Amino acid sequence: VQLQASGGGLVQPGGSLRLSCTASGFNLDYYAISWFRQAPGKKREGVSCISSSIGSSDASTNYANSVKGRFALSRDNAKNTVYLQMNSLKPEDTAVYYCATDTLSNCRGWSGMDFWGKGTQVTVSS
């Protein structure tokens, strides 16, 4: 089981990026997928989570207050991918971003992740 985050880069303040979380070895749609970030010298923090859409009409999402209204999660089950659309980016969004799962179907907080992907660097700077 492997997760991989990708899509990071350098963007100016106010710009947008879309991160992708892909998986090998399991079907992402069965599990809630969380995104975390860690800035230099800071603790890792939970950013957002999308629940499994299995058995429901739509997946539910949670967002940290710091990104609410600017970030949006979505799933493409055909591609076994979860996307994190990041808009109106700020310098304080600069961090390495990781996707992870606790292999549960619903979002239940930021602890207890079983699998982590390698991170992708997001740098917001003019």
PDB file of C-alpha atoms in Angstrom:
ATOM      1  CA  VAL A   1       0.000   0.000   0.000  1.00  0.00           C
ATOM      2  CA  GLN A   2       1.450   3.311  -1.087  1.00  0.00           C
ATOM      3  CA  LEU A   3       0.191   6.865  -1.228  1.00  0.00           C
ATOM      4  CA  GLN A   4       1.802   9.594  -3.262  1.00  0.00           C
ATOM      5  CA  ALA A   5       1.171  13.321  -3.097  1.00  0.00           C
ATOM      6  CA  SER A   6       2.060  15.425  -6.113  1.00  0.00           C
ATOM      7  CA  GLY A   7       1.325  18.742  -7.761  1.00  0.00           C
ATOM      8  CA  GLY A   8       3.260  21.109  -5.551  1.00  0.00           C
ATOM      9  CA  GLY A   9       5.293  24.006  -6.826  1.00  0.00           C
ATOM     10  CA  LEU A  10       6.024  27.682  -6.588  1.00  0.00           C
ATOM     11  CA  VAL A  11       3.089  30.053  -6.886  1.00  0.00           C
ATOM     12  CA  GLN A  12       2.545  33.744  -6.236  1.00  0.00           C
ATOM     13  CA  PRO A  13       0.264  34.908  -3.435  1.00  0.00           C
ATOM     14  CA  GLY A  14      -3.332  34.753  -4.586  1.00  0.00           C
ATOM     15  CA  GLY A  15      -2.569  31.954  -6.987  1.00  0.00           C
ATOM     16  CA  SER A  16      -3.831  28.380  -7.155  1.00  0.00           C
ATOM     17  CA  LEU A  17      -2.459  24.866  -7.159  1.00  0.00           C
ATOM     18  CA  ARG A  18      -4.086  21.475  -7.312  1.00  0.00           C
ATOM     19  CA  LEU A  19      -2.498  18.669  -5.372  1.00  0.00           C
ATOM     20  CA  SER A  20      -3.167  15.017  -6.148  1.00  0.00           C
ATOM     21  CA  CYS A  21      -3.073  11.997  -3.876  1.00  0.00           C
ATOM     22  CA  THR A  22      -2.836   8.706  -5.712  1.00  0.00           C
ATOM     23  CA  ALA A  23      -2.671   5.189  -4.358  1.00  0.00           C
ATOM     24  CA  SER A  24      -1.285   1.854  -5.341  1.00  0.00           C
ATOM     25  CA  GLY A  25      -2.336  -1.330  -3.688  1.00  0.00           C
ATOM     26  CA  PHE A  26      -5.791  -0.269  -2.569  1.00  0.00           C
ATOM     27  CA  ASN A  27      -8.908   1.587  -3.645  1.00  0.00           C
ATOM     28  CA  LEU A  28      -8.859   5.111  -2.250  1.00  0.00           C
ATOM     29  CA  ASP A  29     -12.628   5.412  -2.400  1.00  0.00           C
ATOM     30  CA  TYR A  30     -13.101   2.985   0.487  1.00  0.00           C
ATOM     31  CA  TYR A  31     -11.242   5.259   2.895  1.00  0.00           C
ATOM     32  CA  ALA A  32     -11.231   8.771   4.245  1.00  0.00           C
ATOM     33  CA  ILE A  33      -8.207  10.651   2.934  1.00  0.00           C
ATOM     34  CA  SER A  34      -6.624  13.448   4.923  1.00  0.00           C
ATOM     35  CA  TRP A  35      -4.168  16.145   3.961  1.00  0.00           C
ATOM     36  CA  PHE A  36      -1.555  17.493   6.320  1.00  0.00           C
ATOM     37  CA  ARG A  37       1.141  20.097   5.980  1.00  0.00           C
ATOM     38  CA  GLN A  38       4.348  20.912   7.763  1.00  0.00           C
ATOM     39  CA  ALA A  39       6.093  24.233   7.463  1.00  0.00           C
ATOM     40  CA  PRO A  40       9.755  24.662   8.411  1.00  0.00           C
ATOM     41  CA  GLY A  41      10.150  24.807  12.169  1.00  0.00           C
ATOM     42  CA  LYS A  42       6.480  24.061  12.791  1.00  0.00           C
ATOM     43  CA  LYS A  43       4.488  21.025  13.811  1.00  0.00           C
ATOM     44  CA  ARG A  44       2.585  19.078  11.222  1.00  0.00           C
ATOM     45  CA  GLU A  45      -1.046  20.161  11.074  1.00  0.00           C
ATOM     46  CA  GLY A  46      -4.191  18.669   9.633  1.00  0.00           C
ATOM     47  CA  VAL A  47      -5.567  20.626   6.685  1.00  0.00           C
ATOM     48  CA  SER A  48      -8.528  18.761   5.279  1.00  0.00           C
ATOM     49  CA  CYS A  49     -10.240  15.404   5.037  1.00  0.00           C
ATOM     50  CA  ILE A  50     -12.667  13.759   2.639  1.00  0.00           C
ATOM     51  CA  SER A  51     -14.683  10.747   3.636  1.00  0.00           C
ATOM     52  CA  SER A  52     -15.369   7.681   1.580  1.00  0.00           C
ATOM     53  CA  SER A  53     -18.253   8.054  -0.852  1.00  0.00           C
ATOM     54  CA  ILE A  54     -19.047   4.340  -0.740  1.00  0.00           C
ATOM     55  CA  GLY A  55     -22.658   3.863   0.327  1.00  0.00           C
ATOM     56  CA  SER A  56     -23.549   7.550   0.214  1.00  0.00           C
ATOM     57  CA  SER A  57     -24.534  10.048  -2.433  1.00  0.00           C
ATOM     58  CA  ASP A  58     -21.505  12.230  -1.788  1.00  0.00           C
ATOM     59  CA  ALA A  59     -18.377  12.357   0.298  1.00  0.00           C
ATOM     60  CA  SER A  60     -18.257  14.723   3.272  1.00  0.00           C
ATOM     61  CA  THR A  61     -15.348  17.067   3.798  1.00  0.00           C
ATOM     62  CA  ASN A  62     -13.688  18.800   6.731  1.00  0.00           C
ATOM     63  CA  TYR A  63     -11.308  21.746   6.625  1.00  0.00           C
ATOM     64  CA  ALA A  64      -9.062  23.481   9.090  1.00  0.00           C
ATOM     65  CA  ASN A  65     -10.206  27.033   9.815  1.00  0.00           C
ATOM     66  CA  SER A  66      -7.036  28.389   8.233  1.00  0.00           C
ATOM     67  CA  VAL A  67      -7.980  27.014   4.794  1.00  0.00           C
ATOM     68  CA  LYS A  68     -11.779  26.976   4.937  1.00  0.00           C
ATOM     69  CA  GLY A  69     -13.272  28.723   1.933  1.00  0.00           C
ATOM     70  CA  ARG A  70     -10.004  28.565  -0.012  1.00  0.00           C
ATOM     71  CA  PHE A  71      -9.267  24.835  -0.289  1.00  0.00           C
ATOM     72  CA  ALA A  72     -11.571  22.179  -1.714  1.00  0.00           C
ATOM     73  CA  LEU A  73     -11.326  18.400  -1.807  1.00  0.00           C
ATOM     74  CA  SER A  74     -12.706  16.121  -4.466  1.00  0.00           C
ATOM     75  CA  ARG A  75     -12.429  12.530  -5.614  1.00  0.00           C
ATOM     76  CA  ASP A  76     -11.978  10.965  -9.034  1.00  0.00           C
ATOM     77  CA  ASN A  77     -12.658   7.324  -8.343  1.00  0.00           C
ATOM     78  CA  ALA A  78     -11.940   6.256 -11.908  1.00  0.00           C
ATOM     79  CA  LYS A  79      -8.404   7.548 -11.446  1.00  0.00           C
ATOM     80  CA  ASN A  80      -8.133   6.420  -7.816  1.00  0.00           C
ATOM     81  CA  THR A  81      -7.155   9.979  -6.945  1.00  0.00           C
ATOM     82  CA  VAL A  82      -8.097  12.605  -4.376  1.00  0.00           C
ATOM     83  CA  TYR A  83      -7.524  16.235  -5.300  1.00  0.00           C
ATOM     84  CA  LEU A  84      -6.864  19.208  -3.056  1.00  0.00           C
ATOM     85  CA  GLN A  85      -7.662  22.403  -4.930  1.00  0.00           C
ATOM     86  CA  MET A  86      -5.927  25.308  -3.237  1.00  0.00           C
ATOM     87  CA  ASN A  87      -7.033  28.823  -4.166  1.00  0.00           C
ATOM     88  CA  SER A  88      -6.157  32.290  -2.889  1.00  0.00           C
ATOM     89  CA  LEU A  89      -2.873  30.947  -1.622  1.00  0.00           C
ATOM     90  CA  LYS A  90      -0.996  32.877   1.044  1.00  0.00           C
ATOM     91  CA  PRO A  91       2.672  32.823   2.044  1.00  0.00           C
ATOM     92  CA  GLU A  92       1.653  31.083   5.259  1.00  0.00           C
ATOM     93  CA  ASP A  93       0.401  28.149   3.185  1.00  0.00           C
ATOM     94  CA  THR A  94       4.018  27.375   2.321  1.00  0.00           C
ATOM     95  CA  ALA A  95       4.758  23.862   3.556  1.00  0.00           C
ATOM     96  CA  VAL A  96       5.303  20.268   2.560  1.00  0.00           C
ATOM     97  CA  TYR A  97       1.890  18.721   1.994  1.00  0.00           C
ATOM     98  CA  TYR A  98       1.148  15.056   2.704  1.00  0.00           C
ATOM     99  CA  CYS A  99      -1.836  12.827   2.160  1.00  0.00           C
ATOM    100  CA  ALA A 100      -2.632  10.063   4.593  1.00  0.00           C
ATOM    101  CA  THR A 101      -5.322   7.646   5.651  1.00  0.00           C
ATOM    102  CA  ASP A 102      -6.357   5.852   8.838  1.00  0.00           C
ATOM    103  CA  THR A 103      -8.189   3.302   6.670  1.00  0.00           C
ATOM    104  CA  LEU A 104     -11.544   4.302   8.150  1.00  0.00           C
ATOM    105  CA  SER A 105     -14.406   5.458   5.966  1.00  0.00           C
ATOM    106  CA  ASN A 106     -15.244   8.663   7.824  1.00  0.00           C
ATOM    107  CA  CYS A 107     -13.087  11.574   8.863  1.00  0.00           C
ATOM    108  CA  ARG A 108     -12.365  11.218  12.589  1.00  0.00           C
ATOM    109  CA  GLY A 109      -9.695  13.732  13.369  1.00  0.00           C
ATOM    110  CA  TRP A 110      -6.026  14.082  12.632  1.00  0.00           C
ATOM    111  CA  SER A 111      -4.518  11.261  14.661  1.00  0.00           C
ATOM    112  CA  GLY A 112      -4.057   7.573  14.013  1.00  0.00           C
ATOM    113  CA  MET A 113      -3.013   7.646  10.365  1.00  0.00           C
ATOM    114  CA  ASP A 114      -1.844   4.263   9.141  1.00  0.00           C
ATOM    115  CA  PHE A 115      -0.389   5.194   5.770  1.00  0.00           C
ATOM    116  CA  TRP A 116       1.403   8.314   4.629  1.00  0.00           C
ATOM    117  CA  GLY A 117       2.489   9.437   1.218  1.00  0.00           C
ATOM    118  CA  LYS A 118       5.690  11.233   0.428  1.00  0.00           C
ATOM    119  CA  GLY A 119       5.076  14.937   0.577  1.00  0.00           C
ATOM    120  CA  THR A 120       5.010  17.594  -2.089  1.00  0.00           C
ATOM    121  CA  GLN A 121       6.439  21.059  -1.540  1.00  0.00           C
ATOM    122  CA  VAL A 122       4.179  24.079  -1.906  1.00  0.00           C
ATOM    123  CA  THR A 123       5.865  27.476  -1.866  1.00  0.00           C
ATOM    124  CA  VAL A 124       3.842  30.677  -1.986  1.00  0.00           C
ATOM    125  CA  SER A 125       6.069  33.641  -2.656  1.00  0.00           C
ATOM    126  CA  SER A 126       6.347  36.667  -4.875  1.00  0.00           C
TER     127      SER A 126
END
